[in-house]
PDB file of C-alpha atoms in Angstrom:
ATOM      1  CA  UNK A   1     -16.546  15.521   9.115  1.00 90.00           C
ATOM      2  CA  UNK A   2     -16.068  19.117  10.152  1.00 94.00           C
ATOM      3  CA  UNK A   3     -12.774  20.374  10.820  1.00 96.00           C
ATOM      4  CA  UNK A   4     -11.461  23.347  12.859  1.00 96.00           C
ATOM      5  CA  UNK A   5      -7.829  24.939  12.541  1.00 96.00           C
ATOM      6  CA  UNK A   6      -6.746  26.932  15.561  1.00 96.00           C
ATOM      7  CA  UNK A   7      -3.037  28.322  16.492  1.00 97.00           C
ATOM      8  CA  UNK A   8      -2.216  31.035  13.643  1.00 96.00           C
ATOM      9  CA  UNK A   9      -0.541  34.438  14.590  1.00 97.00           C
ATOM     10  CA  UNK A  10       1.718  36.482  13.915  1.00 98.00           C
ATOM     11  CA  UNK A  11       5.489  36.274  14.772  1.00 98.00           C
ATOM     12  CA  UNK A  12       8.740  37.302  14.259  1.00 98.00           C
ATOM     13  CA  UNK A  13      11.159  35.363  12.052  1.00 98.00           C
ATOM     14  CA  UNK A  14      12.824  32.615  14.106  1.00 98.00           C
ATOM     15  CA  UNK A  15       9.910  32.224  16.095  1.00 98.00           C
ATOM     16  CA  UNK A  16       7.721  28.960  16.271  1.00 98.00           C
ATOM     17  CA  UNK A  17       3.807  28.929  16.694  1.00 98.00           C
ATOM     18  CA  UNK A  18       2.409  25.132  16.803  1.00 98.00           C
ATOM     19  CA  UNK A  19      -1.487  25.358  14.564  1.00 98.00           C
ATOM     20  CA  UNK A  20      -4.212  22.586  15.883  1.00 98.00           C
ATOM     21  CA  UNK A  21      -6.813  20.690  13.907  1.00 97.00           C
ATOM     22  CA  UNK A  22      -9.577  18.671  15.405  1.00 96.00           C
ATOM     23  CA  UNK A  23     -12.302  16.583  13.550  1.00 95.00           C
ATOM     24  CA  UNK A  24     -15.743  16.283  14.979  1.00 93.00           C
ATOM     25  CA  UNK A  25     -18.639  13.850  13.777  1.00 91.00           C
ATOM     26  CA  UNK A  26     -19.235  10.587  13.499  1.00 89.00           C
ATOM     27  CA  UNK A  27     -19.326   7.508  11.624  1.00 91.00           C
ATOM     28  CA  UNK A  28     -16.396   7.993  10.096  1.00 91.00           C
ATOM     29  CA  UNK A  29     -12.792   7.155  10.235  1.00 91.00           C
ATOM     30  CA  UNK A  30      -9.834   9.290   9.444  1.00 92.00           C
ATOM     31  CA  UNK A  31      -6.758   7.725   7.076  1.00 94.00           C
ATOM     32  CA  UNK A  32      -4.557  10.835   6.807  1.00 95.00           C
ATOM     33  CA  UNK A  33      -4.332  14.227   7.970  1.00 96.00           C
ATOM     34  CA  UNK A  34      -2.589  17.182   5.988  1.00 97.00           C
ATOM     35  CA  UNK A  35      -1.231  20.514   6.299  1.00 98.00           C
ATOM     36  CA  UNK A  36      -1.939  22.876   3.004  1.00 98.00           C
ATOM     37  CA  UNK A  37      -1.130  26.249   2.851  1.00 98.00           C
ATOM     38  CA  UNK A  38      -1.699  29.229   0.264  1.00 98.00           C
ATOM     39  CA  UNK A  39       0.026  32.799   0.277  1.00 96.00           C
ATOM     40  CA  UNK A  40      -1.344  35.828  -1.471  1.00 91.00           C
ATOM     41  CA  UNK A  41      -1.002  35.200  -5.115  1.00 94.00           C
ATOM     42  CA  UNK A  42       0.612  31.723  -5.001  1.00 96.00           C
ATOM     43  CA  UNK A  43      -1.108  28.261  -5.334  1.00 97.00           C
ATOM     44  CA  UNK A  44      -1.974  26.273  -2.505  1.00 97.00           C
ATOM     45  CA  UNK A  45       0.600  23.923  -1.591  1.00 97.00           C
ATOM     46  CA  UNK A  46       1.160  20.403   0.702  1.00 98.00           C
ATOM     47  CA  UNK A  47       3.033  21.527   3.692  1.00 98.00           C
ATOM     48  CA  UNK A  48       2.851  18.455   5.773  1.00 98.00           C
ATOM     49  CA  UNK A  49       1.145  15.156   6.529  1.00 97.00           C
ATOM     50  CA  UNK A  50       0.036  12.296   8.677  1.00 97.00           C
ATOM     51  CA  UNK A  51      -1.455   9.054   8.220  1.00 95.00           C
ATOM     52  CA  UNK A  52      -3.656   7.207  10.622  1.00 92.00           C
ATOM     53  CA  UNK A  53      -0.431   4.953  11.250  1.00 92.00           C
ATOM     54  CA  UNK A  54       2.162   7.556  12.233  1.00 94.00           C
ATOM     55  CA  UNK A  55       3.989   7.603   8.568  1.00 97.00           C
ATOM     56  CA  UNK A  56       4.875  11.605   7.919  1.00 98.00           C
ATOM     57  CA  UNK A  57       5.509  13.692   4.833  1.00 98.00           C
ATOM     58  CA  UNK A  58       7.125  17.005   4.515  1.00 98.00           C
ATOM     59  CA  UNK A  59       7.343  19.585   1.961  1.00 98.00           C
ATOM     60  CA  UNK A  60      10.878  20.596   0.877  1.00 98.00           C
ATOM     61  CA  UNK A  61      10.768  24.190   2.010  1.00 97.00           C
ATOM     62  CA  UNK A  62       9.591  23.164   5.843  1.00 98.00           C
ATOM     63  CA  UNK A  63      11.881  20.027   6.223  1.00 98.00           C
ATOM     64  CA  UNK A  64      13.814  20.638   9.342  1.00 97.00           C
ATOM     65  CA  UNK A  65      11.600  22.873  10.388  1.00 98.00           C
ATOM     66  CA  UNK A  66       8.166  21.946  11.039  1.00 98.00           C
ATOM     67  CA  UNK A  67       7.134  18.891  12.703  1.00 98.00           C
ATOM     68  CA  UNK A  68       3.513  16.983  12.097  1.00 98.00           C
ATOM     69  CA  UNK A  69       2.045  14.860  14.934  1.00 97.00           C
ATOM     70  CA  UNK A  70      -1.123  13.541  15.647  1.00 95.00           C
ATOM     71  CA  UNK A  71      -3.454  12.180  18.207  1.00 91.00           C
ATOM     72  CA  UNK A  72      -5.568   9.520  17.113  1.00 86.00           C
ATOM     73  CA  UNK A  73      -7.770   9.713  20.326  1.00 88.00           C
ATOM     74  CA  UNK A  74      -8.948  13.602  19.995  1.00 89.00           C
ATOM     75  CA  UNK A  75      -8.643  13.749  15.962  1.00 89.00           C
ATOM     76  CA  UNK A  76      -6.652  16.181  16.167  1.00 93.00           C
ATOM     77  CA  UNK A  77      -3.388  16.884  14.053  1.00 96.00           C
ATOM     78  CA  UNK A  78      -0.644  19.253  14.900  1.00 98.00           C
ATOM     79  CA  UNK A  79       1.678  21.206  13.187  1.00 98.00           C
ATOM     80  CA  UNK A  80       4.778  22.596  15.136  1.00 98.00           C
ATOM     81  CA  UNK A  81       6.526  25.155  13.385  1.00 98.00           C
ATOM     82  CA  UNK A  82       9.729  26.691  14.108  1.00 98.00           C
ATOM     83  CA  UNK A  83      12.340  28.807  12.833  1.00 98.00           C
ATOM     84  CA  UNK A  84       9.768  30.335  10.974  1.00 98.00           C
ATOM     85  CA  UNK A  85      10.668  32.613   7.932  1.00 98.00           C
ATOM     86  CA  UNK A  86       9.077  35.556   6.026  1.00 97.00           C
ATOM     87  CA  UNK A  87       7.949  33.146   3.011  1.00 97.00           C
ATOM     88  CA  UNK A  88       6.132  30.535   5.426  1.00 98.00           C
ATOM     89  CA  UNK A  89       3.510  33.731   5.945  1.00 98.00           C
ATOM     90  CA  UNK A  90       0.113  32.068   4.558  1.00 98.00           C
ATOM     91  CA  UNK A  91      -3.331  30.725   5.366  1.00 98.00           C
ATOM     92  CA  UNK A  92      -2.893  27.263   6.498  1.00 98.00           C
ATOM     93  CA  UNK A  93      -5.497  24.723   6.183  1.00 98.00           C
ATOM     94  CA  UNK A  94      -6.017  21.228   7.196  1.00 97.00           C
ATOM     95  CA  UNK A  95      -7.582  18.340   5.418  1.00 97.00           C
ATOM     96  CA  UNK A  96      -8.538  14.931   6.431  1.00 95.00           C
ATOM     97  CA  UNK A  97      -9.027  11.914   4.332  1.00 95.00           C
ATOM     98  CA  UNK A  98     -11.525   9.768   5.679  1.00 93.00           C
ATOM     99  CA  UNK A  99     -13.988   6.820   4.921  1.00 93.00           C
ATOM    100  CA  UNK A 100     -17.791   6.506   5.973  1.00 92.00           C
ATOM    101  CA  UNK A 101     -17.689   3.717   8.454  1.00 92.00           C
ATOM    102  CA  UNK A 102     -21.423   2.747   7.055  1.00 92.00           C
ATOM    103  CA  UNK A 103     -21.140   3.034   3.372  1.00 90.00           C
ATOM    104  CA  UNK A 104     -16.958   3.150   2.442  1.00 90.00           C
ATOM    105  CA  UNK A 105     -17.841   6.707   1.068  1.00 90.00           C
ATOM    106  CA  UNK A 106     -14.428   8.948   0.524  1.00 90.00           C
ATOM    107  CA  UNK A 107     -15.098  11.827   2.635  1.00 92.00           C
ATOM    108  CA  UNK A 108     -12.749  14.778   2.076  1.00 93.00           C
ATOM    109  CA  UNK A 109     -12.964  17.904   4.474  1.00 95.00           C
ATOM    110  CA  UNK A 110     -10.951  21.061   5.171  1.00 96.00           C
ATOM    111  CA  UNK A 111     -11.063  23.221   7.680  1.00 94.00           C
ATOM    112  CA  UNK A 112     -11.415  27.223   7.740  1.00 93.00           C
ATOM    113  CA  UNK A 113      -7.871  27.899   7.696  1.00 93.00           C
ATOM    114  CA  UNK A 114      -5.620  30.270  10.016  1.00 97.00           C
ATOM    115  CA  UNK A 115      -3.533  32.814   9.222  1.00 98.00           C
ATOM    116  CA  UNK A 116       0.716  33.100  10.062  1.00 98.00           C
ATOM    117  CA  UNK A 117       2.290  35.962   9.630  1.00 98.00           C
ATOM    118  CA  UNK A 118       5.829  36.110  10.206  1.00 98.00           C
ATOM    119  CA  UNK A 119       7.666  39.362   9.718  1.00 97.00           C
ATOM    120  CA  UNK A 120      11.075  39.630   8.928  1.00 94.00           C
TER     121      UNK A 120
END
């Protein structure tokens, strides 16, 4: 599974940027998608997820605020941000959970990460 985030920038606080993920490959199948991200000198933290069956989770500080969505036909995950502050300023990365469709394997894959920068 190889993933590739896309959508960071920089904006001003209050603004919204929406980051993309899309897995490519084959033979497997994708359970959950998530949203991580990781500021200078802090640890990397869940920001948001999806499963393969629409159920969402939300970390505290984006509740409100960001939205996850997904399309199970491009595996591809989204993460719509808005009213965006100073603190949400990190490297985001995605991760899918998925399953070798030939051998059950676990497969666990993150993608490069993209940068948002919001300036106050």
């Amino acid at each position: 599974v190889q993933l590739q985030a896309s959508g960071g920038g920089s904006v001003q606080a209050g603004g919204s940027l929406t980051l993309s993920c899309v897995a490519s490959g084959s033979g497997f199948s994708i359970n959950a998608m998530d949203w991580y991200r990781q500021a200078p000198g802090k640890q990397q933290e869940l920001v948001a997820g999806i499963t393969r069956g629409g159920s969402t989770n939300y970390a505290d500080s984006v509740k409100g605020r960001f939205t996850v969505s997904g399309d199970n036909t491009k595996n591809t995950v989204y993460l719509q941000m808005s009213s965006l502050k100073p603190e949400d300023t990190a490297v985001y990365y995605c991760n899918a959970d998925a399953v070798g469709l030939r051998d059950a394997k676990a497969l666990d894959a993150w993608g490069q990460g993209t940068q948002v920068t919001v300036s106050s």
